Each structure stands twice: as C-alpha cells, then as structure tokens.
Amino acid sequence: MKFKYLVILVSNSHAILLYKNLLRKGCRIELISAPSNIVRGCAKAIRFDESDTDIVVKEIKNSKLLVKGIYKIVNENNGSSYVLIS
C-alpha cells in the first residue's frame, strides 16, 4: 500500500515556490490548505505520493526552504490522521 504525505512549510510563499519546483520535476502533487488540526490559520500544504519523497526532501534542501513538518496521511474509519515523520 502506498501512502500519501503532506509537507507544511513556514510560509505560503515557500509552499508555492516548492510546488512550482516540484511540478517542473514531474511530481504528482497537490497544493492544499493545511489541515487545521496540524496548523492554524490559512497555511498551505503540498500533498505528494510516497514515491516522490526523495525528490521533495532534496528540493526542500536545495531551495533552502523552512519546513514545519512532513506528515504521513493515515486513513482511519471515516477520516484521516497525520503522523509526523520529519
């Protein structure tokens, strides 16, 4: 089973920059509102496939972006929970 992941950055501008860079690299990603049980306010997050994890982490480091966290999305019953992995 492949998992989905979320990366939440310290600002929306960092999230948009990472989103654009990852699209250019061919990653299948989505720019979404960050879940309110992780971050308050109007923060953005990028949802990506497990197979793109190495590319996402490398791009974060290369672009010197600040990350609040990377989370694994775990589907449970009728909802989702988020497990901090980094």
PDB file of N, CA, C and O in Angstrom:
ATOM      1  N   MET A   1       0.839  -1.190   0.000  1.00  0.00           N
ATOM      2  CA  MET A   1       0.000   0.000   0.000  1.00  0.00           C
ATOM      3  C   MET A   1       0.878   1.245   0.000  1.00  0.00           C
ATOM      4  O   MET A   1       1.785   1.377   0.807  1.00  0.00           O
ATOM      5  N   LYS A   2       0.612   2.135  -0.909  1.00  0.00           N
ATOM      6  CA  LYS A   2       1.354   3.381  -0.956  1.00  0.00           C
ATOM      7  C   LYS A   2       0.637   4.421  -0.121  1.00  0.00           C
ATOM      8  O   LYS A   2      -0.579   4.523  -0.149  1.00  0.00           O
ATOM      9  N   PHE A   3       1.410   5.188   0.596  1.00  0.00           N
ATOM     10  CA  PHE A   3       0.856   6.235   1.440  1.00  0.00           C
ATOM     11  C   PHE A   3       0.983   7.581   0.762  1.00  0.00           C
ATOM     12  O   PHE A   3       1.811   7.771  -0.123  1.00  0.00           O
ATOM     13  N   LYS A   4       0.165   8.503   1.188  1.00  0.00           N
ATOM     14  CA  LYS A   4       0.276   9.901   0.783  1.00  0.00           C
ATOM     15  C   LYS A   4       0.938  10.655   1.931  1.00  0.00           C
ATOM     16  O   LYS A   4       0.832  10.270   3.097  1.00  0.00           O
ATOM     17  N   TYR A   5       1.597  11.739   1.592  1.00  0.00           N
ATOM     18  CA  TYR A   5       2.294  12.555   2.580  1.00  0.00           C
ATOM     19  C   TYR A   5       1.935  14.020   2.389  1.00  0.00           C
ATOM     20  O   TYR A   5       1.474  14.425   1.320  1.00  0.00           O
ATOM     21  N   LEU A   6       2.167  14.797   3.444  1.00  0.00           N
ATOM     22  CA  LEU A   6       1.992  16.245   3.415  1.00  0.00           C
ATOM     23  C   LEU A   6       3.281  16.902   3.860  1.00  0.00           C
ATOM     24  O   LEU A   6       3.923  16.412   4.792  1.00  0.00           O
ATOM     25  N   VAL A   7       3.633  17.990   3.229  1.00  0.00           N
ATOM     26  CA  VAL A   7       4.711  18.828   3.734  1.00  0.00           C
ATOM     27  C   VAL A   7       4.104  20.200   3.990  1.00  0.00           C
ATOM     28  O   VAL A   7       3.369  20.729   3.156  1.00  0.00           O
ATOM     29  N   ILE A   8       4.391  20.726   5.169  1.00  0.00           N
ATOM     30  CA  ILE A   8       3.896  22.051   5.547  1.00  0.00           C
ATOM     31  C   ILE A   8       5.106  22.937   5.758  1.00  0.00           C
ATOM     32  O   ILE A   8       6.003  22.596   6.536  1.00  0.00           O
ATOM     33  N   LEU A   9       5.117  24.057   5.054  1.00  0.00           N
ATOM     34  CA  LEU A   9       6.243  24.976   5.128  1.00  0.00           C
ATOM     35  C   LEU A   9       5.888  26.166   6.012  1.00  0.00           C
ATOM     36  O   LEU A   9       4.732  26.358   6.374  1.00  0.00           O
ATOM     37  N   VAL A  10       6.903  26.976   6.341  1.00  0.00           N
ATOM     38  CA  VAL A  10       6.686  28.072   7.287  1.00  0.00           C
ATOM     39  C   VAL A  10       5.889  29.228   6.702  1.00  0.00           C
ATOM     40  O   VAL A  10       5.352  30.040   7.444  1.00  0.00           O
ATOM     41  N   SER A  11       5.815  29.314   5.384  1.00  0.00           N
ATOM     42  CA  SER A  11       5.039  30.393   4.775  1.00  0.00           C
ATOM     43  C   SER A  11       4.396  29.909   3.480  1.00  0.00           C
ATOM     44  O   SER A  11       4.848  28.932   2.878  1.00  0.00           O
ATOM     45  N   ASN A  12       3.347  30.608   3.087  1.00  0.00           N
ATOM     46  CA  ASN A  12       2.680  30.254   1.829  1.00  0.00           C
ATOM     47  C   ASN A  12       3.593  30.492   0.633  1.00  0.00           C
ATOM     48  O   ASN A  12       3.534  29.758  -0.354  1.00  0.00           O
ATOM     49  N   SER A  13       4.457  31.506   0.710  1.00  0.00           N
ATOM     50  CA  SER A  13       5.365  31.756  -0.415  1.00  0.00           C
ATOM     51  C   SER A  13       6.374  30.610  -0.570  1.00  0.00           C
ATOM     52  O   SER A  13       6.717  30.226  -1.690  1.00  0.00           O
ATOM     53  N   HIS A  14       6.834  30.035   0.536  1.00  0.00           N
ATOM     54  CA  HIS A  14       7.719  28.865   0.457  1.00  0.00           C
ATOM     55  C   HIS A  14       6.971  27.686  -0.150  1.00  0.00           C
ATOM     56  O   HIS A  14       7.523  26.942  -0.965  1.00  0.00           O
ATOM     57  N   ALA A  15       5.714  27.509   0.246  1.00  0.00           N
ATOM     58  CA  ALA A  15       4.905  26.407  -0.273  1.00  0.00           C
ATOM     59  C   ALA A  15       4.703  26.542  -1.784  1.00  0.00           C
ATOM     60  O   ALA A  15       4.821  25.562  -2.522  1.00  0.00           O
ATOM     61  N   ILE A  16       4.420  27.741  -2.247  1.00  0.00           N
ATOM     62  CA  ILE A  16       4.193  27.963  -3.678  1.00  0.00           C
ATOM     63  C   ILE A  16       5.479  27.761  -4.471  1.00  0.00           C
ATOM     64  O   ILE A  16       5.469  27.157  -5.544  1.00  0.00           O
ATOM     65  N   LEU A  17       6.598  28.221  -3.931  1.00  0.00           N
ATOM     66  CA  LEU A  17       7.887  28.012  -4.603  1.00  0.00           C
ATOM     67  C   LEU A  17       8.189  26.521  -4.721  1.00  0.00           C
ATOM     68  O   LEU A  17       8.555  26.037  -5.800  1.00  0.00           O
ATOM     69  N   LEU A  18       8.017  25.779  -3.643  1.00  0.00           N
ATOM     70  CA  LEU A  18       8.260  24.338  -3.681  1.00  0.00           C
ATOM     71  C   LEU A  18       7.301  23.658  -4.650  1.00  0.00           C
ATOM     72  O   LEU A  18       7.702  22.796  -5.436  1.00  0.00           O
ATOM     73  N   TYR A  19       6.048  24.057  -4.622  1.00  0.00           N
ATOM     74  CA  TYR A  19       5.037  23.494  -5.520  1.00  0.00           C
ATOM     75  C   TYR A  19       5.451  23.670  -6.982  1.00  0.00           C
ATOM     76  O   TYR A  19       5.446  22.711  -7.757  1.00  0.00           O
ATOM     77  N   LYS A  20       5.850  24.867  -7.359  1.00  0.00           N
ATOM     78  CA  LYS A  20       6.261  25.132  -8.743  1.00  0.00           C
ATOM     79  C   LYS A  20       7.500  24.323  -9.124  1.00  0.00           C
ATOM     80  O   LYS A  20       7.578  23.769 -10.225  1.00  0.00           O
ATOM     81  N   ASN A  21       8.463  24.245  -8.215  1.00  0.00           N
ATOM     82  CA  ASN A  21       9.690  23.484  -8.493  1.00  0.00           C
ATOM     83  C   ASN A  21       9.400  21.991  -8.664  1.00  0.00           C
ATOM     84  O   ASN A  21       9.977  21.342  -9.531  1.00  0.00           O
ATOM     85  N   LEU A  22       8.503  21.463  -7.835  1.00  0.00           N
ATOM     86  CA  LEU A  22       8.164  20.044  -7.924  1.00  0.00           C
ATOM     87  C   LEU A  22       7.356  19.731  -9.184  1.00  0.00           C
ATOM     88  O   LEU A  22       7.531  18.665  -9.783  1.00  0.00           O
ATOM     89  N   LEU A  23       6.497  20.658  -9.598  1.00  0.00           N
ATOM     90  CA  LEU A  23       5.755  20.459 -10.852  1.00  0.00           C
ATOM     91  C   LEU A  23       6.713  20.367 -12.027  1.00  0.00           C
ATOM     92  O   LEU A  23       6.547  19.524 -12.919  1.00  0.00           O
ATOM     93  N   ARG A  24       7.731  21.223 -12.037  1.00  0.00           N
ATOM     94  CA  ARG A  24       8.729  21.196 -13.118  1.00  0.00           C
ATOM     95  C   ARG A  24       9.489  19.880 -13.150  1.00  0.00           C
ATOM     96  O   ARG A  24       9.972  19.459 -14.196  1.00  0.00           O
ATOM     97  N   LYS A  25       9.613  19.235 -11.999  1.00  0.00           N
ATOM     98  CA  LYS A  25      10.322  17.956 -11.924  1.00  0.00           C
ATOM     99  C   LYS A  25       9.407  16.773 -12.227  1.00  0.00           C
ATOM    100  O   LYS A  25       9.828  15.627 -12.171  1.00  0.00           O
ATOM    101  N   GLY A  26       8.131  17.050 -12.518  1.00  0.00           N
ATOM    102  CA  GLY A  26       7.207  15.995 -12.909  1.00  0.00           C
ATOM    103  C   GLY A  26       6.534  15.259 -11.770  1.00  0.00           C
ATOM    104  O   GLY A  26       5.958  14.189 -11.982  1.00  0.00           O
ATOM    105  N   CYS A  27       6.587  15.808 -10.561  1.00  0.00           N
ATOM    106  CA  CYS A  27       5.949  15.155  -9.418  1.00  0.00           C
ATOM    107  C   CYS A  27       4.435  15.326  -9.499  1.00  0.00           C
ATOM    108  O   CYS A  27       3.942  16.357  -9.945  1.00  0.00           O
ATOM    109  N   ARG A  28       3.731  14.300  -9.057  1.00  0.00           N
ATOM    110  CA  ARG A  28       2.268  14.377  -8.972  1.00  0.00           C
ATOM    111  C   ARG A  28       1.927  14.882  -7.572  1.00  0.00           C
ATOM    112  O   ARG A  28       1.998  14.125  -6.599  1.00  0.00           O
ATOM    113  N   ILE A  29       1.599  16.161  -7.497  1.00  0.00           N
ATOM    114  CA  ILE A  29       1.404  16.824  -6.213  1.00  0.00           C
ATOM    115  C   ILE A  29       0.145  17.665  -6.254  1.00  0.00           C
ATOM    116  O   ILE A  29      -0.397  17.940  -7.336  1.00  0.00           O
ATOM    117  N   GLU A  30      -0.297  18.071  -5.064  1.00  0.00           N
ATOM    118  CA  GLU A  30      -1.429  18.979  -4.943  1.00  0.00           C
ATOM    119  C   GLU A  30      -1.090  20.041  -3.906  1.00  0.00           C
ATOM    120  O   GLU A  30      -0.533  19.721  -2.853  1.00  0.00           O
ATOM    121  N   LEU A  31      -1.442  21.283  -4.194  1.00  0.00           N
ATOM    122  CA  LEU A  31      -1.327  22.377  -3.236  1.00  0.00           C
ATOM    123  C   LEU A  31      -2.683  22.493  -2.556  1.00  0.00           C
ATOM    124  O   LEU A  31      -3.695  22.734  -3.220  1.00  0.00           O
ATOM    125  N   ILE A  32      -2.716  22.293  -1.237  1.00  0.00           N
ATOM    126  CA  ILE A  32      -3.972  22.270  -0.494  1.00  0.00           C
ATOM    127  C   ILE A  32      -3.860  23.155   0.742  1.00  0.00           C
ATOM    128  O   ILE A  32      -2.761  23.560   1.129  1.00  0.00           O
ATOM    129  N   SER A  33      -4.975  23.424   1.358  1.00  0.00           N
ATOM    130  CA  SER A  33      -4.967  24.080   2.664  1.00  0.00           C
ATOM    131  C   SER A  33      -4.492  23.063   3.690  1.00  0.00           C
ATOM    132  O   SER A  33      -4.915  21.911   3.675  1.00  0.00           O
ATOM    133  N   ALA A  34      -3.620  23.507   4.578  1.00  0.00           N
ATOM    134  CA  ALA A  34      -3.109  22.603   5.607  1.00  0.00           C
ATOM    135  C   ALA A  34      -4.234  22.235   6.570  1.00  0.00           C
ATOM    136  O   ALA A  34      -5.077  23.077   6.886  1.00  0.00           O
ATOM    137  N   PRO A  35      -4.264  21.000   7.024  1.00  0.00           N
ATOM    138  CA  PRO A  35      -5.305  20.586   7.971  1.00  0.00           C
ATOM    139  C   PRO A  35      -5.259  21.431   9.245  1.00  0.00           C
ATOM    140  O   PRO A  35      -4.185  21.692   9.788  1.00  0.00           O
ATOM    141  N   SER A  36      -6.423  21.828   9.715  1.00  0.00           N
ATOM    142  CA  SER A  36      -6.493  22.717  10.877  1.00  0.00           C
ATOM    143  C   SER A  36      -6.046  22.034  12.163  1.00  0.00           C
ATOM    144  O   SER A  36      -5.683  22.722  13.121  1.00  0.00           O
ATOM    145  N   ASN A  37      -6.048  20.711  12.209  1.00  0.00           N
ATOM    146  CA  ASN A  37      -5.566  20.049  13.418  1.00  0.00           C
ATOM    147  C   ASN A  37      -4.035  19.942  13.464  1.00  0.00           C
ATOM    148  O   ASN A  37      -3.481  19.492  14.447  1.00  0.00           O
ATOM    149  N   ILE A  38      -3.370  20.415  12.398  1.00  0.00           N
ATOM    150  CA  ILE A  38      -1.905  20.478  12.386  1.00  0.00           C
ATOM    151  C   ILE A  38      -1.438  21.922  12.513  1.00  0.00           C
ATOM    152  O   ILE A  38      -0.545  22.220  13.301  1.00  0.00           O
ATOM    153  N   VAL A  39      -2.020  22.819  11.721  1.00  0.00           N
ATOM    154  CA  VAL A  39      -1.601  24.221  11.663  1.00  0.00           C
ATOM    155  C   VAL A  39      -2.830  25.113  11.692  1.00  0.00           C
ATOM    156  O   VAL A  39      -3.809  24.843  11.000  1.00  0.00           O
ATOM    157  N   ARG A  40      -2.746  26.170  12.451  1.00  0.00           N
ATOM    158  CA  ARG A  40      -3.848  27.132  12.476  1.00  0.00           C
ATOM    159  C   ARG A  40      -3.627  28.196  11.403  1.00  0.00           C
ATOM    160  O   ARG A  40      -2.520  28.441  10.988  1.00  0.00           O
ATOM    161  N   GLY A  41      -4.702  28.813  10.995  1.00  0.00           N
ATOM    162  CA  GLY A  41      -4.599  29.877  10.010  1.00  0.00           C
ATOM    163  C   GLY A  41      -4.786  29.358   8.600  1.00  0.00           C
ATOM    164  O   GLY A  41      -5.332  28.287   8.375  1.00  0.00           O
ATOM    165  N   CYS A  42      -4.288  30.119   7.655  1.00  0.00           N
ATOM    166  CA  CYS A  42      -4.518  29.795   6.243  1.00  0.00           C
ATOM    167  C   CYS A  42      -3.257  29.232   5.585  1.00  0.00           C
ATOM    168  O   CYS A  42      -2.937  29.562   4.454  1.00  0.00           O
ATOM    169  N   ALA A  43      -2.540  28.389   6.293  1.00  0.00           N
ATOM    170  CA  ALA A  43      -1.308  27.801   5.764  1.00  0.00           C
ATOM    171  C   ALA A  43      -1.618  26.844   4.614  1.00  0.00           C
ATOM    172  O   ALA A  43      -2.674  26.231   4.567  1.00  0.00           O
ATOM    173  N   LYS A  44      -0.688  26.737   3.715  1.00  0.00           N
ATOM    174  CA  LYS A  44      -0.790  25.805   2.586  1.00  0.00           C
ATOM    175  C   LYS A  44       0.100  24.594   2.844  1.00  0.00           C
ATOM    176  O   LYS A  44       1.096  24.674   3.560  1.00  0.00           O
ATOM    177  N   ALA A  45      -0.284  23.489   2.242  1.00  0.00           N
ATOM    178  CA  ALA A  45       0.491  22.253   2.335  1.00  0.00           C
ATOM    179  C   ALA A  45       0.571  21.641   0.945  1.00  0.00           C
ATOM    180  O   ALA A  45      -0.240  21.943   0.071  1.00  0.00           O
ATOM    181  N   ILE A  46       1.547  20.788   0.753  1.00  0.00           N
ATOM    182  CA  ILE A  46       1.683  20.054  -0.504  1.00  0.00           C
ATOM    183  C   ILE A  46       1.504  18.581  -0.197  1.00  0.00           C
ATOM    184  O   ILE A  46       2.197  18.017   0.648  1.00  0.00           O
ATOM    185  N   ARG A  47       0.539  17.968  -0.883  1.00  0.00           N
ATOM    186  CA  ARG A  47       0.291  16.538  -0.737  1.00  0.00           C
ATOM    187  C   ARG A  47       1.025  15.831  -1.874  1.00  0.00           C
ATOM    188  O   ARG A  47       0.926  16.234  -3.029  1.00  0.00           O
ATOM    189  N   PHE A  48       1.755  14.769  -1.530  1.00  0.00           N
ATOM    190  CA  PHE A  48       2.537  14.056  -2.546  1.00  0.00           C
ATOM    191  C   PHE A  48       2.522  12.562  -2.257  1.00  0.00           C
ATOM    192  O   PHE A  48       2.198  12.116  -1.157  1.00  0.00           O
ATOM    193  N   ASP A  49       2.888  11.797  -3.272  1.00  0.00           N
ATOM    194  CA  ASP A  49       2.952  10.343  -3.162  1.00  0.00           C
ATOM    195  C   ASP A  49       4.241   9.915  -2.466  1.00  0.00           C
ATOM    196  O   ASP A  49       5.269  10.593  -2.566  1.00  0.00           O
ATOM    197  N   GLU A  50       4.179   8.765  -1.840  1.00  0.00           N
ATOM    198  CA  GLU A  50       5.343   8.190  -1.165  1.00  0.00           C
ATOM    199  C   GLU A  50       6.527   8.060  -2.128  1.00  0.00           C
ATOM    200  O   GLU A  50       7.672   8.295  -1.747  1.00  0.00           O
ATOM    201  N   SER A  51       6.245   7.755  -3.381  1.00  0.00           N
ATOM    202  CA  SER A  51       7.311   7.558  -4.369  1.00  0.00           C
ATOM    203  C   SER A  51       8.097   8.834  -4.666  1.00  0.00           C
ATOM    204  O   SER A  51       9.214   8.767  -5.172  1.00  0.00           O
ATOM    205  N   ASP A  52       7.540   9.998  -4.351  1.00  0.00           N
ATOM    206  CA  ASP A  52       8.211  11.276  -4.604  1.00  0.00           C
ATOM    207  C   ASP A  52       8.915  11.835  -3.373  1.00  0.00           C
ATOM    208  O   ASP A  52       9.454  12.940  -3.420  1.00  0.00           O
ATOM    209  N   THR A  53       8.963  11.084  -2.286  1.00  0.00           N
ATOM    210  CA  THR A  53       9.527  11.592  -1.033  1.00  0.00           C
ATOM    211  C   THR A  53      10.963  12.075  -1.198  1.00  0.00           C
ATOM    212  O   THR A  53      11.308  13.173  -0.740  1.00  0.00           O
ATOM    213  N   ASP A  54      11.809  11.304  -1.856  1.00  0.00           N
ATOM    214  CA  ASP A  54      13.213  11.697  -2.016  1.00  0.00           C
ATOM    215  C   ASP A  54      13.346  12.991  -2.808  1.00  0.00           C
ATOM    216  O   ASP A  54      14.160  13.855  -2.475  1.00  0.00           O
ATOM    217  N   ILE A  55      12.545  13.143  -3.847  1.00  0.00           N
ATOM    218  CA  ILE A  55      12.585  14.360  -4.669  1.00  0.00           C
ATOM    219  C   ILE A  55      12.140  15.565  -3.847  1.00  0.00           C
ATOM    220  O   ILE A  55      12.757  16.625  -3.904  1.00  0.00           O
ATOM    221  N   VAL A  56      11.080  15.406  -3.067  1.00  0.00           N
ATOM    222  CA  VAL A  56      10.560  16.509  -2.245  1.00  0.00           C
ATOM    223  C   VAL A  56      11.610  16.948  -1.228  1.00  0.00           C
ATOM    224  O   VAL A  56      11.910  18.139  -1.098  1.00  0.00           O
ATOM    225  N   VAL A  57      12.189  15.994  -0.517  1.00  0.00           N
ATOM    226  CA  VAL A  57      13.194  16.322   0.511  1.00  0.00           C
ATOM    227  C   VAL A  57      14.419  16.988  -0.124  1.00  0.00           C
ATOM    228  O   VAL A  57      14.935  17.981   0.395  1.00  0.00           O
ATOM    229  N   LYS A  58      14.860  16.476  -1.250  1.00  0.00           N
ATOM    230  CA  LYS A  58      16.021  17.059  -1.935  1.00  0.00           C
ATOM    231  C   LYS A  58      15.729  18.482  -2.384  1.00  0.00           C
ATOM    232  O   LYS A  58      16.564  19.378  -2.232  1.00  0.00           O
ATOM    233  N   GLU A  59      14.535  18.729  -2.922  1.00  0.00           N
ATOM    234  CA  GLU A  59      14.176  20.069  -3.388  1.00  0.00           C
ATOM    235  C   GLU A  59      14.075  21.051  -2.216  1.00  0.00           C
ATOM    236  O   GLU A  59      14.453  22.216  -2.346  1.00  0.00           O
ATOM    237  N   ILE A  60      13.569  20.598  -1.081  1.00  0.00           N
ATOM    238  CA  ILE A  60      13.498  21.456   0.111  1.00  0.00           C
ATOM    239  C   ILE A  60      14.905  21.884   0.521  1.00  0.00           C
ATOM    240  O   ILE A  60      15.152  23.061   0.787  1.00  0.00           O
ATOM    241  N   LYS A  61      15.829  20.928   0.543  1.00  0.00           N
ATOM    242  CA  LYS A  61      17.210  21.237   0.928  1.00  0.00           C
ATOM    243  C   LYS A  61      17.889  22.139  -0.093  1.00  0.00           C
ATOM    244  O   LYS A  61      18.553  23.110   0.271  1.00  0.00           O
ATOM    245  N   ASN A  62      17.721  21.834  -1.384  1.00  0.00           N
ATOM    246  CA  ASN A  62      18.365  22.628  -2.433  1.00  0.00           C
ATOM    247  C   ASN A  62      17.856  24.061  -2.466  1.00  0.00           C
ATOM    248  O   ASN A  62      18.606  24.979  -2.776  1.00  0.00           O
ATOM    249  N   SER A  63      16.574  24.250  -2.163  1.00  0.00           N
ATOM    250  CA  SER A  63      15.979  25.589  -2.194  1.00  0.00           C
ATOM    251  C   SER A  63      16.092  26.305  -0.853  1.00  0.00           C
ATOM    252  O   SER A  63      15.645  27.442  -0.728  1.00  0.00           O
ATOM    253  N   LYS A  64      16.654  25.615   0.152  1.00  0.00           N
ATOM    254  CA  LYS A  64      16.832  26.175   1.493  1.00  0.00           C
ATOM    255  C   LYS A  64      15.524  26.690   2.078  1.00  0.00           C
ATOM    256  O   LYS A  64      15.445  27.782   2.618  1.00  0.00           O
ATOM    257  N   LEU A  65      14.473  25.864   1.946  1.00  0.00           N
ATOM    258  CA  LEU A  65      13.154  26.220   2.457  1.00  0.00           C
ATOM    259  C   LEU A  65      13.006  25.722   3.888  1.00  0.00           C
ATOM    260  O   LEU A  65      13.593  24.709   4.273  1.00  0.00           O
ATOM    261  N   LEU A  66      12.215  26.443   4.674  1.00  0.00           N
ATOM    262  CA  LEU A  66      11.970  26.067   6.060  1.00  0.00           C
ATOM    263  C   LEU A  66      10.655  25.302   6.155  1.00  0.00           C
ATOM    264  O   LEU A  66       9.633  25.761   5.661  1.00  0.00           O
ATOM    265  N   VAL A  67      10.717  24.157   6.809  1.00  0.00           N
ATOM    266  CA  VAL A  67       9.576  23.248   6.884  1.00  0.00           C
ATOM    267  C   VAL A  67       9.073  23.156   8.319  1.00  0.00           C
ATOM    268  O   VAL A  67       9.861  23.043   9.255  1.00  0.00           O
ATOM    269  N   LYS A  68       7.755  23.201   8.477  1.00  0.00           N
ATOM    270  CA  LYS A  68       7.154  22.956   9.791  1.00  0.00           C
ATOM    271  C   LYS A  68       7.072  21.468  10.067  1.00  0.00           C
ATOM    272  O   LYS A  68       7.139  21.047  11.210  1.00  0.00           O
ATOM    273  N   GLY A  69       6.881  20.667   9.024  1.00  0.00           N
ATOM    274  CA  GLY A  69       6.831  19.230   9.218  1.00  0.00           C
ATOM    275  C   GLY A  69       6.439  18.487   7.966  1.00  0.00           C
ATOM    276  O   GLY A  69       5.820  19.047   7.060  1.00  0.00           O
ATOM    277  N   ILE A  70       6.817  17.215   7.932  1.00  0.00           N
ATOM    278  CA  ILE A  70       6.382  16.294   6.889  1.00  0.00           C
ATOM    279  C   ILE A  70       5.574  15.216   7.604  1.00  0.00           C
ATOM    280  O   ILE A  70       6.031  14.640   8.597  1.00  0.00           O
ATOM    281  N   TYR A  71       4.384  14.950   7.098  1.00  0.00           N
ATOM    282  CA  TYR A  71       3.443  14.050   7.749  1.00  0.00           C
ATOM    283  C   TYR A  71       3.001  12.942   6.805  1.00  0.00           C
ATOM    284  O   TYR A  71       2.780  13.185   5.624  1.00  0.00           O
ATOM    285  N   LYS A  72       2.834  11.747   7.364  1.00  0.00           N
ATOM    286  CA  LYS A  72       2.223  10.648   6.632  1.00  0.00           C
ATOM    287  C   LYS A  72       0.719  10.727   6.888  1.00  0.00           C
ATOM    288  O   LYS A  72       0.280  10.922   8.023  1.00  0.00           O
ATOM    289  N   ILE A  73      -0.072  10.615   5.832  1.00  0.00           N
ATOM    290  CA  ILE A  73      -1.533  10.632   5.958  1.00  0.00           C
ATOM    291  C   ILE A  73      -1.998   9.194   6.177  1.00  0.00           C
ATOM    292  O   ILE A  73      -1.739   8.327   5.351  1.00  0.00           O
ATOM    293  N   VAL A  74      -2.662   8.968   7.297  1.00  0.00           N
ATOM    294  CA  VAL A  74      -3.158   7.639   7.637  1.00  0.00           C
ATOM    295  C   VAL A  74      -4.676   7.693   7.627  1.00  0.00           C
ATOM    296  O   VAL A  74      -5.283   8.446   8.395  1.00  0.00           O
ATOM    297  N   ASN A  75      -5.284   6.923   6.728  1.00  0.00           N
ATOM    298  CA  ASN A  75      -6.748   6.885   6.648  1.00  0.00           C
ATOM    299  C   ASN A  75      -7.289   5.949   7.710  1.00  0.00           C
ATOM    300  O   ASN A  75      -6.883   4.793   7.792  1.00  0.00           O
ATOM    301  N   GLU A  76      -8.205   6.479   8.518  1.00  0.00           N
ATOM    302  CA  GLU A  76      -8.809   5.711   9.608  1.00  0.00           C
ATOM    303  C   GLU A  76     -10.310   5.904   9.572  1.00  0.00           C
ATOM    304  O   GLU A  76     -10.779   7.041   9.523  1.00  0.00           O
ATOM    305  N   ASN A  77     -11.040   4.812   9.631  1.00  0.00           N
ATOM    306  CA  ASN A  77     -12.505   4.862   9.686  1.00  0.00           C
ATOM    307  C   ASN A  77     -13.059   5.866   8.690  1.00  0.00           C
ATOM    308  O   ASN A  77     -12.963   5.666   7.501  1.00  0.00           O
ATOM    309  N   ASN A  78     -13.600   6.970   9.174  1.00  0.00           N
ATOM    310  CA  ASN A  78     -14.214   7.970   8.290  1.00  0.00           C
ATOM    311  C   ASN A  78     -13.374   9.238   8.163  1.00  0.00           C
ATOM    312  O   ASN A  78     -13.909  10.278   7.783  1.00  0.00           O
ATOM    313  N   GLY A  79     -12.110   9.191   8.491  1.00  0.00           N
ATOM    314  CA  GLY A  79     -11.289  10.383   8.432  1.00  0.00           C
ATOM    315  C   GLY A  79      -9.834  10.057   8.223  1.00  0.00           C
ATOM    316  O   GLY A  79      -9.457   8.926   7.930  1.00  0.00           O
ATOM    317  N   SER A  80      -9.022  11.055   8.414  1.00  0.00           N
ATOM    318  CA  SER A  80      -7.583  10.902   8.263  1.00  0.00           C
ATOM    319  C   SER A  80      -6.887  11.409   9.509  1.00  0.00           C
ATOM    320  O   SER A  80      -7.358  12.346  10.150  1.00  0.00           O
ATOM    321  N   SER A  81      -5.762  10.789   9.820  1.00  0.00           N
ATOM    322  CA  SER A  81      -4.899  11.316  10.865  1.00  0.00           C
ATOM    323  C   SER A  81      -3.531  11.543  10.227  1.00  0.00           C
ATOM    324  O   SER A  81      -3.246  11.055   9.133  1.00  0.00           O
ATOM    325  N   TYR A  82      -2.705  12.287  10.932  1.00  0.00           N
ATOM    326  CA  TYR A  82      -1.414  12.702  10.385  1.00  0.00           C
ATOM    327  C   TYR A  82      -0.309  12.322  11.358  1.00  0.00           C
ATOM    328  O   TYR A  82      -0.361  12.686  12.531  1.00  0.00           O
ATOM    329  N   VAL A  83       0.683  11.601  10.856  1.00  0.00           N
ATOM    330  CA  VAL A  83       1.792  11.146  11.676  1.00  0.00           C
ATOM    331  C   VAL A  83       3.032  11.924  11.258  1.00  0.00           C
ATOM    332  O   VAL A  83       3.468  11.833  10.099  1.00  0.00           O
ATOM    333  N   LEU A  84       3.608  12.671  12.181  1.00  0.00           N
ATOM    334  CA  LEU A  84       4.812  13.446  11.908  1.00  0.00           C
ATOM    335  C   LEU A  84       5.976  12.500  11.679  1.00  0.00           C
ATOM    336  O   LEU A  84       6.269  11.636  12.504  1.00  0.00           O
ATOM    337  N   ILE A  85       6.645  12.651  10.532  1.00  0.00           N
ATOM    338  CA  ILE A  85       7.807  11.805  10.251  1.00  0.00           C
ATOM    339  C   ILE A  85       9.104  12.604  10.197  1.00  0.00           C
ATOM    340  O   ILE A  85      10.176  12.046  10.300  1.00  0.00           O
ATOM    341  N   SER A  86       8.992  13.916  10.010  1.00  0.00           N
ATOM    342  CA  SER A  86      10.196  14.746   9.954  1.00  0.00           C
ATOM    343  C   SER A  86       9.839  16.176  10.246  1.00  0.00           C
ATOM    344  O   SER A  86       8.825  16.684   9.906  1.00  0.00           O
TER     345      SER A  86
END
